[in-house]
Coordinates of C-alpha atoms in Angstrom, one line a residue:
Chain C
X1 CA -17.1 11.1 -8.1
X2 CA -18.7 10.0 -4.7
X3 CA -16.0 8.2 -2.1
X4 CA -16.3 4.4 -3.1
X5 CA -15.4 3.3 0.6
X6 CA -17.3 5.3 2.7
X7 CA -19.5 2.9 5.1
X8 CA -23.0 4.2 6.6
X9 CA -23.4 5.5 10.7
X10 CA -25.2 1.8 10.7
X11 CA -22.3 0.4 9.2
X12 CA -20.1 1.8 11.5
X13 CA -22.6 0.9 14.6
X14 CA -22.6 -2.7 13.7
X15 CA -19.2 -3.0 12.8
X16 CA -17.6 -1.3 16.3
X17 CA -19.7 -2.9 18.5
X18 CA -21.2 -6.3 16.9
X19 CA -24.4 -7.9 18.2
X20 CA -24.3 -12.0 18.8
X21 CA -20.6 -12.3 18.1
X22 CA -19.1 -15.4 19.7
X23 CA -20.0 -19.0 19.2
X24 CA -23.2 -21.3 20.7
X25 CA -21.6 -24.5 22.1
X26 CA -23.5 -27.8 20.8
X27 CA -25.3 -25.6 18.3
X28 CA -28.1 -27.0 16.1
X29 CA -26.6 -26.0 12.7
X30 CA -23.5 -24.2 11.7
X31 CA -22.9 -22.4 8.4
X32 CA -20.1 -21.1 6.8
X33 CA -18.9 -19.5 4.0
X34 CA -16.5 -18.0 2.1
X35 CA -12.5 -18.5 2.0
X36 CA -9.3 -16.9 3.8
X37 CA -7.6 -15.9 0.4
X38 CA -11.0 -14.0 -0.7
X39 CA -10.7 -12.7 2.7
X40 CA -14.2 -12.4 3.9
X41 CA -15.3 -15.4 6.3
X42 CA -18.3 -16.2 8.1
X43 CA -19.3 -18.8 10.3
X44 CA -23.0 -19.1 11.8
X45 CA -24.4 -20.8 14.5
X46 CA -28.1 -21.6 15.2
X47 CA -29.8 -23.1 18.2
X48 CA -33.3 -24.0 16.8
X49 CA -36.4 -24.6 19.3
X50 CA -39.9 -24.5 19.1
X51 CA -41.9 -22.0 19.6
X52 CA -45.9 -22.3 21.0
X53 CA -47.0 -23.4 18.2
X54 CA -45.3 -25.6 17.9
X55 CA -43.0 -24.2 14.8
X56 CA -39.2 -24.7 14.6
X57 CA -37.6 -20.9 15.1
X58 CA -34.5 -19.4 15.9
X59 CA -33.7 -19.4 19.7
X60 CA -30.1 -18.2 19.4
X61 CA -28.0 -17.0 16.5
X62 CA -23.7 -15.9 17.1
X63 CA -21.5 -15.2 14.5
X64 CA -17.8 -15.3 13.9
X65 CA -16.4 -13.6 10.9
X66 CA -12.9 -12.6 9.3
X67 CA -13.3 -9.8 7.2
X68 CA -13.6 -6.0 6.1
X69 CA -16.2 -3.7 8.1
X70 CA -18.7 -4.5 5.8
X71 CA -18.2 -8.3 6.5
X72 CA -18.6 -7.5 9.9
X73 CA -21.6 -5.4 10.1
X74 CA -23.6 -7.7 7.7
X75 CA -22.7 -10.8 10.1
X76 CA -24.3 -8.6 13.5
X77 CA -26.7 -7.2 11.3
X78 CA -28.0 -11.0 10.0
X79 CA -28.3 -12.7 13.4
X80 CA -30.8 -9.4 14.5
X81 CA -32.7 -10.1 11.9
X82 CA -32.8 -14.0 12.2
X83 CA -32.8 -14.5 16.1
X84 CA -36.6 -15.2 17.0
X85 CA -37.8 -16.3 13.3
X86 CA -38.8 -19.4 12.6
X87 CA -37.0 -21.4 9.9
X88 CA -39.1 -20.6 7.0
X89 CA -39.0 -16.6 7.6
X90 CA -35.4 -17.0 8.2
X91 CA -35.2 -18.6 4.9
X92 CA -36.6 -15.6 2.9
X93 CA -34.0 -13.2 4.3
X94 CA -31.9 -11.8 1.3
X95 CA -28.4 -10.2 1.0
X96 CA -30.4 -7.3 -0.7
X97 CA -32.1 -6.8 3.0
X98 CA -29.3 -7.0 5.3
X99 CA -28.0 -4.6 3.1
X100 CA -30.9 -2.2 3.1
X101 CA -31.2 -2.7 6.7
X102 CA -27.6 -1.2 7.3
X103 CA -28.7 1.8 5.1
X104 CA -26.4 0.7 2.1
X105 CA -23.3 -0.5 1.5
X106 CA -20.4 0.8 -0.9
X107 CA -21.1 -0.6 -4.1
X108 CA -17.6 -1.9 -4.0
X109 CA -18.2 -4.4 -1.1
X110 CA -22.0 -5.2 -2.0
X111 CA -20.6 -8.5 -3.9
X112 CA -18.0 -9.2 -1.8
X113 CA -19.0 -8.8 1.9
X114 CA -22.2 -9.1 1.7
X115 CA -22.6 -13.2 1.9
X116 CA -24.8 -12.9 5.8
X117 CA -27.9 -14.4 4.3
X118 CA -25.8 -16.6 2.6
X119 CA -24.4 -18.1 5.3
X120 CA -27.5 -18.4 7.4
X121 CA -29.0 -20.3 4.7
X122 CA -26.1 -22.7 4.9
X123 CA -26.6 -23.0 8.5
X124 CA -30.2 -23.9 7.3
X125 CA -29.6 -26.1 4.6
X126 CA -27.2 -28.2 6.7
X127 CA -30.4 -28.4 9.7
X128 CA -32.3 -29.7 7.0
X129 CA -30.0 -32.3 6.0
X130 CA -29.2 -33.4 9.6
X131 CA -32.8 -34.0 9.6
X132 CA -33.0 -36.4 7.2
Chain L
X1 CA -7.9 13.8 19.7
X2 CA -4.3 13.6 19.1
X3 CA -3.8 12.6 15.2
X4 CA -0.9 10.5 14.4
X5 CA -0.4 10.2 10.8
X6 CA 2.0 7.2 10.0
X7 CA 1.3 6.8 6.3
X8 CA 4.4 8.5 5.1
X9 CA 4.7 6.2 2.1
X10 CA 1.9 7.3 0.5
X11 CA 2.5 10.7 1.2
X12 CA 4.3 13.4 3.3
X13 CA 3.1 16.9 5.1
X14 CA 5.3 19.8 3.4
X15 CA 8.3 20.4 5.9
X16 CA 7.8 23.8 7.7
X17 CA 11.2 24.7 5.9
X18 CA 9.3 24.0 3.0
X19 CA 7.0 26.0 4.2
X20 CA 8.6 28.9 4.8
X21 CA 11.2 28.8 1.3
X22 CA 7.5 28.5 -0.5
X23 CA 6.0 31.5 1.4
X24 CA 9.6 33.6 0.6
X25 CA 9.0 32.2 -3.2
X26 CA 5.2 32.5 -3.5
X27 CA 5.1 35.5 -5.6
X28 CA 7.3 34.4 -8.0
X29 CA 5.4 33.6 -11.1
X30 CA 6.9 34.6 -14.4
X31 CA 7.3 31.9 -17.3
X32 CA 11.2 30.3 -16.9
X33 CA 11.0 30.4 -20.8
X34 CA 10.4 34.4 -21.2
X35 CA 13.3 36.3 -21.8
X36 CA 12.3 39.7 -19.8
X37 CA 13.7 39.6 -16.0
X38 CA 10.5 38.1 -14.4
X39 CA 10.9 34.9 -16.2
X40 CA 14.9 34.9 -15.8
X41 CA 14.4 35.2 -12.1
X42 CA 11.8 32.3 -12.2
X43 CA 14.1 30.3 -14.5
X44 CA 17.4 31.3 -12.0
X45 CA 15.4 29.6 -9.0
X46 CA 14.7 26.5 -11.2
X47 CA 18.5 26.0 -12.3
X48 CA 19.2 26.7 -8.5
X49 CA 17.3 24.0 -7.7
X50 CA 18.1 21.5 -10.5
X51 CA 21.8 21.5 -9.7
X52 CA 20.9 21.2 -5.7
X53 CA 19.1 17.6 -6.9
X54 CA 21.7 16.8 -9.2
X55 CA 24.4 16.9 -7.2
X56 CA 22.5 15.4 -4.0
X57 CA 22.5 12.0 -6.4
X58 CA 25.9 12.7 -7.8
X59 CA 24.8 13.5 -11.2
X60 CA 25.1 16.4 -14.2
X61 CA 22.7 19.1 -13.8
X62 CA 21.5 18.6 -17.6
X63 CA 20.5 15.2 -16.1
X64 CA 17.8 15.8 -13.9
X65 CA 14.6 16.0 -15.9
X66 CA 11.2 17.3 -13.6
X67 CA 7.9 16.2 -14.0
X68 CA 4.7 16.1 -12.4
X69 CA 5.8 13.0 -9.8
X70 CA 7.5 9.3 -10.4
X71 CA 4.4 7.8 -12.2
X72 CA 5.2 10.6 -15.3
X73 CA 9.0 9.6 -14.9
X74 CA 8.2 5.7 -15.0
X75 CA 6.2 6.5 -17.8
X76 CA 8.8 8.8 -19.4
X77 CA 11.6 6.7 -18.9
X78 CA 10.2 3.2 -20.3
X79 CA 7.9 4.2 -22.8
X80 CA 10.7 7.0 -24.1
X81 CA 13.6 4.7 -23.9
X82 CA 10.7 2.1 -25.9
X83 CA 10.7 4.4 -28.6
X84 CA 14.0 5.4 -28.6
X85 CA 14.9 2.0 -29.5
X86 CA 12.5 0.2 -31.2
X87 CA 14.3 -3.1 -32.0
X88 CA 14.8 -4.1 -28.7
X89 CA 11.2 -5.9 -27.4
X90 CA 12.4 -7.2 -24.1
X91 CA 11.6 -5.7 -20.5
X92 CA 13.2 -7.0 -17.3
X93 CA 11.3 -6.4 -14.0
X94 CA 10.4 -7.5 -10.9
X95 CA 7.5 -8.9 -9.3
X96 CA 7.0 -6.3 -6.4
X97 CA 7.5 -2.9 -9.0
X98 CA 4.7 -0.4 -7.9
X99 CA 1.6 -0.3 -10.6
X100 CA 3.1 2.8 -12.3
X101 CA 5.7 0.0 -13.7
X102 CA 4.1 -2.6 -13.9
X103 CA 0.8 -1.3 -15.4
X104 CA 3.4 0.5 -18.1
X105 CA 4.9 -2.7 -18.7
X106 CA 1.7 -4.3 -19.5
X107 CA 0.4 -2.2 -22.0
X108 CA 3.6 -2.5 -24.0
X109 CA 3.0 -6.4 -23.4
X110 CA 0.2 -5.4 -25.3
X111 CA 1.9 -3.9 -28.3
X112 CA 4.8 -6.9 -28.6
X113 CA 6.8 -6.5 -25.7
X114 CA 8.3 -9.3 -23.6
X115 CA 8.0 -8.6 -20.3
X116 CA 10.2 -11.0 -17.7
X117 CA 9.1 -10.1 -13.9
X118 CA 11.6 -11.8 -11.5
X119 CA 10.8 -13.2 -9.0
X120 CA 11.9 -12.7 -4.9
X121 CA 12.4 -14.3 -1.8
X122 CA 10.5 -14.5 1.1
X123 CA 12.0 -11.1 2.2
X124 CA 11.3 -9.5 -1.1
X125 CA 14.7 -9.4 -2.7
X126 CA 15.1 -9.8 -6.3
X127 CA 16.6 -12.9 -7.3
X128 CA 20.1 -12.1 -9.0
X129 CA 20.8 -15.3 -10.6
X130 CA 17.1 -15.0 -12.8
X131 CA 18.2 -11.8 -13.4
X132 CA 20.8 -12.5 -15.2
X133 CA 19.6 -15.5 -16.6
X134 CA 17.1 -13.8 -18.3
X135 CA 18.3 -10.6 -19.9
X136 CA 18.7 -11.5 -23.7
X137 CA 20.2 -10.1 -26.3
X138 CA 16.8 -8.2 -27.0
X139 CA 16.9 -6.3 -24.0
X140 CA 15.5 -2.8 -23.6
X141 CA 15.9 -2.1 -19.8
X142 CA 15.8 -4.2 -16.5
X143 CA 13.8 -1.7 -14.0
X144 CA 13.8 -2.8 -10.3
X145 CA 12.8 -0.4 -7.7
X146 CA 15.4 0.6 -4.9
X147 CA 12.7 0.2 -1.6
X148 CA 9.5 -1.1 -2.1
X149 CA 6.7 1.0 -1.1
X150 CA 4.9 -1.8 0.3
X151 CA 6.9 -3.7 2.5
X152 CA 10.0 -1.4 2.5
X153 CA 12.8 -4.0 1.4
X154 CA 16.1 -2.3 -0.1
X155 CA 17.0 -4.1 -3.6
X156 CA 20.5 -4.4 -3.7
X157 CA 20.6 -2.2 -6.8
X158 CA 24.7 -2.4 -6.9
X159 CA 24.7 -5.8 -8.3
X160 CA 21.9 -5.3 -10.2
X161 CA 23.5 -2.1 -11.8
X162 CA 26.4 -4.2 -12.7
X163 CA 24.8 -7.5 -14.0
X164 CA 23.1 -4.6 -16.0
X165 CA 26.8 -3.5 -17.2
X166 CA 27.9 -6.7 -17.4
X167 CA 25.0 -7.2 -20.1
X168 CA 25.5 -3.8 -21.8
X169 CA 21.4 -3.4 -21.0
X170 CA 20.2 0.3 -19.4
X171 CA 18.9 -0.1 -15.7
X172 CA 16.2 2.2 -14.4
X173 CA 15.2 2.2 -10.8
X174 CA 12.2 3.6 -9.1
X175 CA 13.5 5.6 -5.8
X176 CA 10.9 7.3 -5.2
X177 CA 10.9 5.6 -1.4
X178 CA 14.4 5.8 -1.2
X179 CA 15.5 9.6 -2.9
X180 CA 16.1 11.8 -0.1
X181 CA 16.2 9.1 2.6
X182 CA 19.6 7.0 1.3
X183 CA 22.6 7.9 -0.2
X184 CA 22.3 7.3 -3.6
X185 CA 25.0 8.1 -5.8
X186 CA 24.2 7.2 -9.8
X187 CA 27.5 7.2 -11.1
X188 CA 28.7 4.9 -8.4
X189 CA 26.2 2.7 -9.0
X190 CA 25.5 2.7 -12.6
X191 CA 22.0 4.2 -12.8
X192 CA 21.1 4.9 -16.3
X193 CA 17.8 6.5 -15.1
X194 CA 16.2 7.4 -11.6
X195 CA 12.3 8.2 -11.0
X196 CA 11.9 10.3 -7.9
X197 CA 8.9 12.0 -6.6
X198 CA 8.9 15.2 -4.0
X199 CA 5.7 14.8 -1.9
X200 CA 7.1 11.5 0.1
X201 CA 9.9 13.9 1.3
X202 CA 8.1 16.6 2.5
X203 CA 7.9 18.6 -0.5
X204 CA 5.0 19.7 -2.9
X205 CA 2.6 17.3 -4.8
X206 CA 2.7 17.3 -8.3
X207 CA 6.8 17.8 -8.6
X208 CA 8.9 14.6 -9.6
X209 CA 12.2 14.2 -11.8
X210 CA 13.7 11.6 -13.7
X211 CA 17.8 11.2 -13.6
X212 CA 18.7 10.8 -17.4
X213 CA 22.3 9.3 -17.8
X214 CA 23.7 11.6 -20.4
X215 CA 24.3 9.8 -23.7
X216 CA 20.5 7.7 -23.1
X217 CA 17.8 8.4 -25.7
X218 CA 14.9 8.7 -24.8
X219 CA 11.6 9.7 -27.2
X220 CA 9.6 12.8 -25.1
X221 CA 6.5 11.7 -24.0
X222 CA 4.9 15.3 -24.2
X223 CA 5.6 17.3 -27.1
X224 CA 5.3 21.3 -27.0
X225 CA 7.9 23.9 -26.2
X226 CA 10.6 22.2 -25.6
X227 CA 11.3 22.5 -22.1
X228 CA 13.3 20.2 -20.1
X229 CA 16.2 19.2 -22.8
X230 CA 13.2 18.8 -25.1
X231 CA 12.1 16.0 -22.9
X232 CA 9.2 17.2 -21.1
X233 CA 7.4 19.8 -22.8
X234 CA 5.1 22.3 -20.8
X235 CA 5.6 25.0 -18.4
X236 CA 7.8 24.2 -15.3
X237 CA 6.2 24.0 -12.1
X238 CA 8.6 26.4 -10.2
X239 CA 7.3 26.0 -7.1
X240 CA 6.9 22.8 -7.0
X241 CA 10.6 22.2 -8.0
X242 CA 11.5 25.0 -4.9
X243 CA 10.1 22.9 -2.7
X244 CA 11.8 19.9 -4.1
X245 CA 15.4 21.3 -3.8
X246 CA 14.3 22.5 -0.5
X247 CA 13.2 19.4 1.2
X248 CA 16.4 17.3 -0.2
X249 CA 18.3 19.8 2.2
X250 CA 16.4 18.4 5.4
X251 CA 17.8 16.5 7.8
X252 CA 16.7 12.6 8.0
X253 CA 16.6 11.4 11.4
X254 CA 17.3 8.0 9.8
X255 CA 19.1 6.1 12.8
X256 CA 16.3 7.5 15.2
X257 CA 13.8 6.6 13.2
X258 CA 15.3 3.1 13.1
X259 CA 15.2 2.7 16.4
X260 CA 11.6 3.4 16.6
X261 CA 10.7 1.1 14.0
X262 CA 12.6 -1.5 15.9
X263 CA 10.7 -0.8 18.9
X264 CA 7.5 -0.8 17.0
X265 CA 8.1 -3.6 15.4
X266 CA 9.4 -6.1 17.9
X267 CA 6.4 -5.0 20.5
X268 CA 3.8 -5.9 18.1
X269 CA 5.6 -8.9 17.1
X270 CA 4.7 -10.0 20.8
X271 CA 0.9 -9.7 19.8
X272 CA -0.1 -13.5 19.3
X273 CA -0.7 -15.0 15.2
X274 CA 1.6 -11.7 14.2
X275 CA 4.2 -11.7 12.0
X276 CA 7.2 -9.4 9.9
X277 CA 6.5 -9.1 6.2
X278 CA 9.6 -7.8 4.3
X279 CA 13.6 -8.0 5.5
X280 CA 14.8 -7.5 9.0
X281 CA 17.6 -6.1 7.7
X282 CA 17.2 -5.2 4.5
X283 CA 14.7 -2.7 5.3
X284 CA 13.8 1.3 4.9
X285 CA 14.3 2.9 8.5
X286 CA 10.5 4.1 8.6
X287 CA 8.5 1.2 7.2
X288 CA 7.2 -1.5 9.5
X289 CA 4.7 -3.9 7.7
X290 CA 3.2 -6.7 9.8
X291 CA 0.0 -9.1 9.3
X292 CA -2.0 -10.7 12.0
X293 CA -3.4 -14.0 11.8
X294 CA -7.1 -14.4 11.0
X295 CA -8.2 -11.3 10.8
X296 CA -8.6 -8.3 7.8
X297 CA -6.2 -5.3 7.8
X298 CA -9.0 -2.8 6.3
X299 CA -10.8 -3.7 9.6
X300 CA -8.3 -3.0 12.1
X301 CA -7.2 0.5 10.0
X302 CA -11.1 1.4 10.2
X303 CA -10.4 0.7 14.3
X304 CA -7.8 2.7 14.2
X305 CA -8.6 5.4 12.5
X306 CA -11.5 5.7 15.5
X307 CA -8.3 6.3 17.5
X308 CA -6.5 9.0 15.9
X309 CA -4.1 7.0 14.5
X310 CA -3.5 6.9 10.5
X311 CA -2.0 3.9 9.0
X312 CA -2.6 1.8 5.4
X313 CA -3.1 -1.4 4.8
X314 CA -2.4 -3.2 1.4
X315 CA -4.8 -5.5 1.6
X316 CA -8.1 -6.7 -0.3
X317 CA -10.6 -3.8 0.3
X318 CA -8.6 -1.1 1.3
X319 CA -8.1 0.2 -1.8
X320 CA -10.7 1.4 -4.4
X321 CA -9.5 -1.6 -5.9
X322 CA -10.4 -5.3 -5.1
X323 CA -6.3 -6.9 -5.6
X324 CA -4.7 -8.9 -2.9
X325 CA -1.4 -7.2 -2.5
X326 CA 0.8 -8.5 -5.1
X327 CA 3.7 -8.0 -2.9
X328 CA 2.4 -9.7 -0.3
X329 CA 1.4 -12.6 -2.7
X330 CA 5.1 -12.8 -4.5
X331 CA 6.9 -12.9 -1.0
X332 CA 5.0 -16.1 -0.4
X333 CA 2.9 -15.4 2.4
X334 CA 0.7 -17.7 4.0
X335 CA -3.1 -17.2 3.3
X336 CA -4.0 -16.6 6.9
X337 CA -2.1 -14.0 6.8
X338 CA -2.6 -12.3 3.4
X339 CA -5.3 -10.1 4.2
X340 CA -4.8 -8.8 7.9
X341 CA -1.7 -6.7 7.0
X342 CA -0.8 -3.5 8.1
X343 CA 1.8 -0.9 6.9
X344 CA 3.3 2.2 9.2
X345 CA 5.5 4.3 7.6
X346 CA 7.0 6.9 10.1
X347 CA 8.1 10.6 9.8
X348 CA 11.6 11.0 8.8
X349 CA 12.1 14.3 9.9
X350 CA 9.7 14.5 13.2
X351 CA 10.0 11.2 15.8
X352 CA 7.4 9.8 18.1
X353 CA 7.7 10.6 21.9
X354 CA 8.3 7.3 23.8
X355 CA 4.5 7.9 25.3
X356 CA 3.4 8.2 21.8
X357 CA 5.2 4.9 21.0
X358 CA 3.2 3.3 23.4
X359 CA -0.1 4.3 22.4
X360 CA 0.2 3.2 19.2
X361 CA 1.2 0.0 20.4
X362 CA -1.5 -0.5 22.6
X363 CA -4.1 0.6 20.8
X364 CA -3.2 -1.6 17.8
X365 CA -2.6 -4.6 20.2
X366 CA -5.8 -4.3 21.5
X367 CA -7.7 -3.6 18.2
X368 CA -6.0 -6.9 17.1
X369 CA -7.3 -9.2 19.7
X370 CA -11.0 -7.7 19.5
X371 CA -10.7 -8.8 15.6
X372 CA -9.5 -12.1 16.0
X373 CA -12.2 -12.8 18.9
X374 CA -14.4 -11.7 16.5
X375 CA -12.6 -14.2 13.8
X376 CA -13.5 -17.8 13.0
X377 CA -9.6 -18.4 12.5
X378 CA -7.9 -18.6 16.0
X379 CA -4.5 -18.9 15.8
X380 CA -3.5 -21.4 18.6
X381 CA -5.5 -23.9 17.1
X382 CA -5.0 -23.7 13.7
X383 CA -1.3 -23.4 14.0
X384 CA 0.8 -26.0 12.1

């Protein structure tokens, strides 16, 4: 039987020294999900501009989160991926990806922890409704 | 790196007394159950050792039955007093009993069994007055653990023992966090039966007894040979038991210990959104269990492990298995604070240097505060 809680080296990268971890003061959108007694928490903000031609994208991206290592490096490893995308390629971005793009997960947290591109498309979903 | 290892609760180094009994003993290797002189001489060193134990609880040789650790005695002792008895269908127990009672418990739910788990306080104490109100007439056993392995809290297993006598009902109490570190005498008391395991004292893996009260029955759980008054069948692990009787012998450096857990305790107290979980008082000299506010244990154990320094947390992901603490959840504790838990469990027989104090202090102070920057949850403003 393999370990069930060994994280990646990218794991571990992400998760000791996060990338866009903080807060964006009057952000565009903020997302968040999950709940304290679940224990994993994560809270996205967005500053949305547009780019030359004239498409709305992702300026700037932070992240706070509450949570295991896992939660952690999915949460740095989301805004990477997001910051400079424009809305609708932010949109496609999958749990399954963030995932990949930290070379795996333990199959334990893969349900659990794994809620980045979740919450970004909250922070999207909630853009979209300010919109309107 | 300097490695600190302060999970002794889940497990102990072997003592270098144990050590060097083991290395005197290591060629010992005949069967206690053959009759030519290598297995008497195996079977001379086991008796050594069993009165050793007996007497360090107060009890009859003949009473100490071994086994492979405290799960096999928890087993043994329900499950074999279950059978010995099969008209009585109720089981008394607490809320905070370690898995290898309650998991027992709930497969005899399973099969008909009425299982009553009291409840406890916000320290963890047991509540005596639902004890007693529940025991019926039915009664198999009331099992309550003597320190929990979680958060450290001493039951006060005097009162139980005699609500238990009161009630004519067996009590069986799970020491294995207390045998070897407190004075425990069974007769004083009124301990029917006593699981006790050697590794969390310093002593081999896979050795454990269970304290039978002479005049208990109590079905075997493995049948063969015979061994062990006919209650635990199978080849004795000599060694094992050496080491056992060996480590019972060491000296505890309980009230220095205690003063190191204070210390330990009441600095990281100072850390902002932290807080005790367990009895001030009422509490093992080497555990200290404390959560922080907004953040995830498993994270700040994954920090610290980076540093050398080897705790356990008991909460959501640490484990291979995805349960909140359930000791953490029957104390009560706030939500916010339910997952970023941390247990340290010091050396009873080795004590940190002051300077080693202070690192571990400072390390997890500082670990702390780089998690709940990273944390949506910050305590100042969320505070009630």
């Amino acid at each position: 039987m393999k370990p069930t809680n060994t994280y990646s080296k990218e794991v571990i990268k992400h998760f000791t020294k996060p990338a866009n971890q903080g807060e964006i003061k009057n952000p565009s959108a903020i997302g968040e999900i999950g709940n304290p007694v679940c224990g994993d928490v994560m809270k996205v903000y967005l500053k949305i501009a547009k780019n030359k031609s004239g498409k709305n994208y992702i300026k700037d991206i932070k992240f706070q989160t509450m949570g295991c290592a896992a939660a952690i490096a999915t949460s740095s490893m989301i805004t990477k991926l997001a910051k400079g995308k424009t809305i609708e390629e932010a949109k496609k971005i999958t749990n399954a990806q963030v995932a990949e793009s930290l070379k795996g997960l333990p199959p334990i947290k893969m349900h659990c922890s794994n809620l980045a591109a979740d919450a970004l498309k909250k922070a999207i979903e909630n853009l979209e409704k300010k919109k309107k | 790196m300097e490695k600190l290892y302060l999970d002794n609760a889940a497990t102990t180094p072997l003592a270098k007394e144990v050590v060097q009994e083991l290395n005197k003993k290591i060629s010992l290797f005949g069967n206690p159950s053959s009759r030519h002189v290598l297995g008497r001489e195996a079977k001379i060193e086991i008796e050594k050792a069993r009165e050793k134990i007996a007497k360090s609880i107060n009890a009859k040789p003949e009473e100490i039955i071994f086994t492979s650790g405290a799960t096999e005695s928890n087993n043994l002792a329900i499950k074999g007093l279950a059978e010995a008895n099969p008209t009585k269908k109720q089981i008394i127990t607490s809320e905070i009993e370690h898995p290898s009672i309650l998991e027992v418990c709930k497969n005899l739910g399973k099969r008909g069994y009425q299982i009553d788990k009291i409840s406890v306080d916000s320290e963890g104490i047991i509540n005596l007055k639902e004890l007693k109100d529940k025991i019926s007439k039915d009664a198999l056993l009331v099992s309550v653990m003597h320190v929990n392995n979680e958060i450290g809290t001493i039951q006060p297993i005097e009162e139980i023992a005699k609500i238990c006598k009161e009630k004519n009902v067996p009590f069986h109490t799970d020491a294995v966090q207390s045998f070897g570190k407190l004075k425990i005498d069974v007769q004083k008391i009124g301990i029917n039966l006593l699981s006790a395991s050697g590794h969390k004292l310093n002593a081999l893996k896979g050795i454990g007894f269970l304290y039978v009260k002479r005049g208990m029955n109590i079905e075997p759980q493995l049948n063969g040979g015979g061994q062990e008054n006919n209650l635990r069948s199978g080849t004795e692990n000599v060694l094992g038991i050496i080491s056992l009787a060996k480590a019972i012998e060491l000296k505890r450096e309980s009230e220095k210990v205690e003063k190191s857990r204070d210390k330990i305790i009441n600095k990281l107290l100072e850390i902002s959104g932290s807080k005790l979980n367990g009895s001030k008082e009422k509490r093992i000299y080497n555990n200290i269990n404390i959560s922080f506010y907004g953040i995830e244990g498993e994270s700040l154990q994954m920090f610290l492990d980076e540093e050398g320094i080897f705790i356990s947390t008991s909460s959501a992901c640490a484990s291979n298995k995805l349960a909140k603490s359930h000791v953490l959840k029957a104390i009560g504790i706030d939500k916010m604070y339910l997952n970023g838990s941390i247990r340290i469990t010091l050396d009873t027989l080795k004590l940190l240097t002051t300077k080693q104090e202070d690192f571990i202090i400072k390390k997890i102070k500082e670990n702390v505060e780089k998690l709940q920057k990273i944390s949506p949850f910050k305590f100042q403003e969320d505070k009630k």
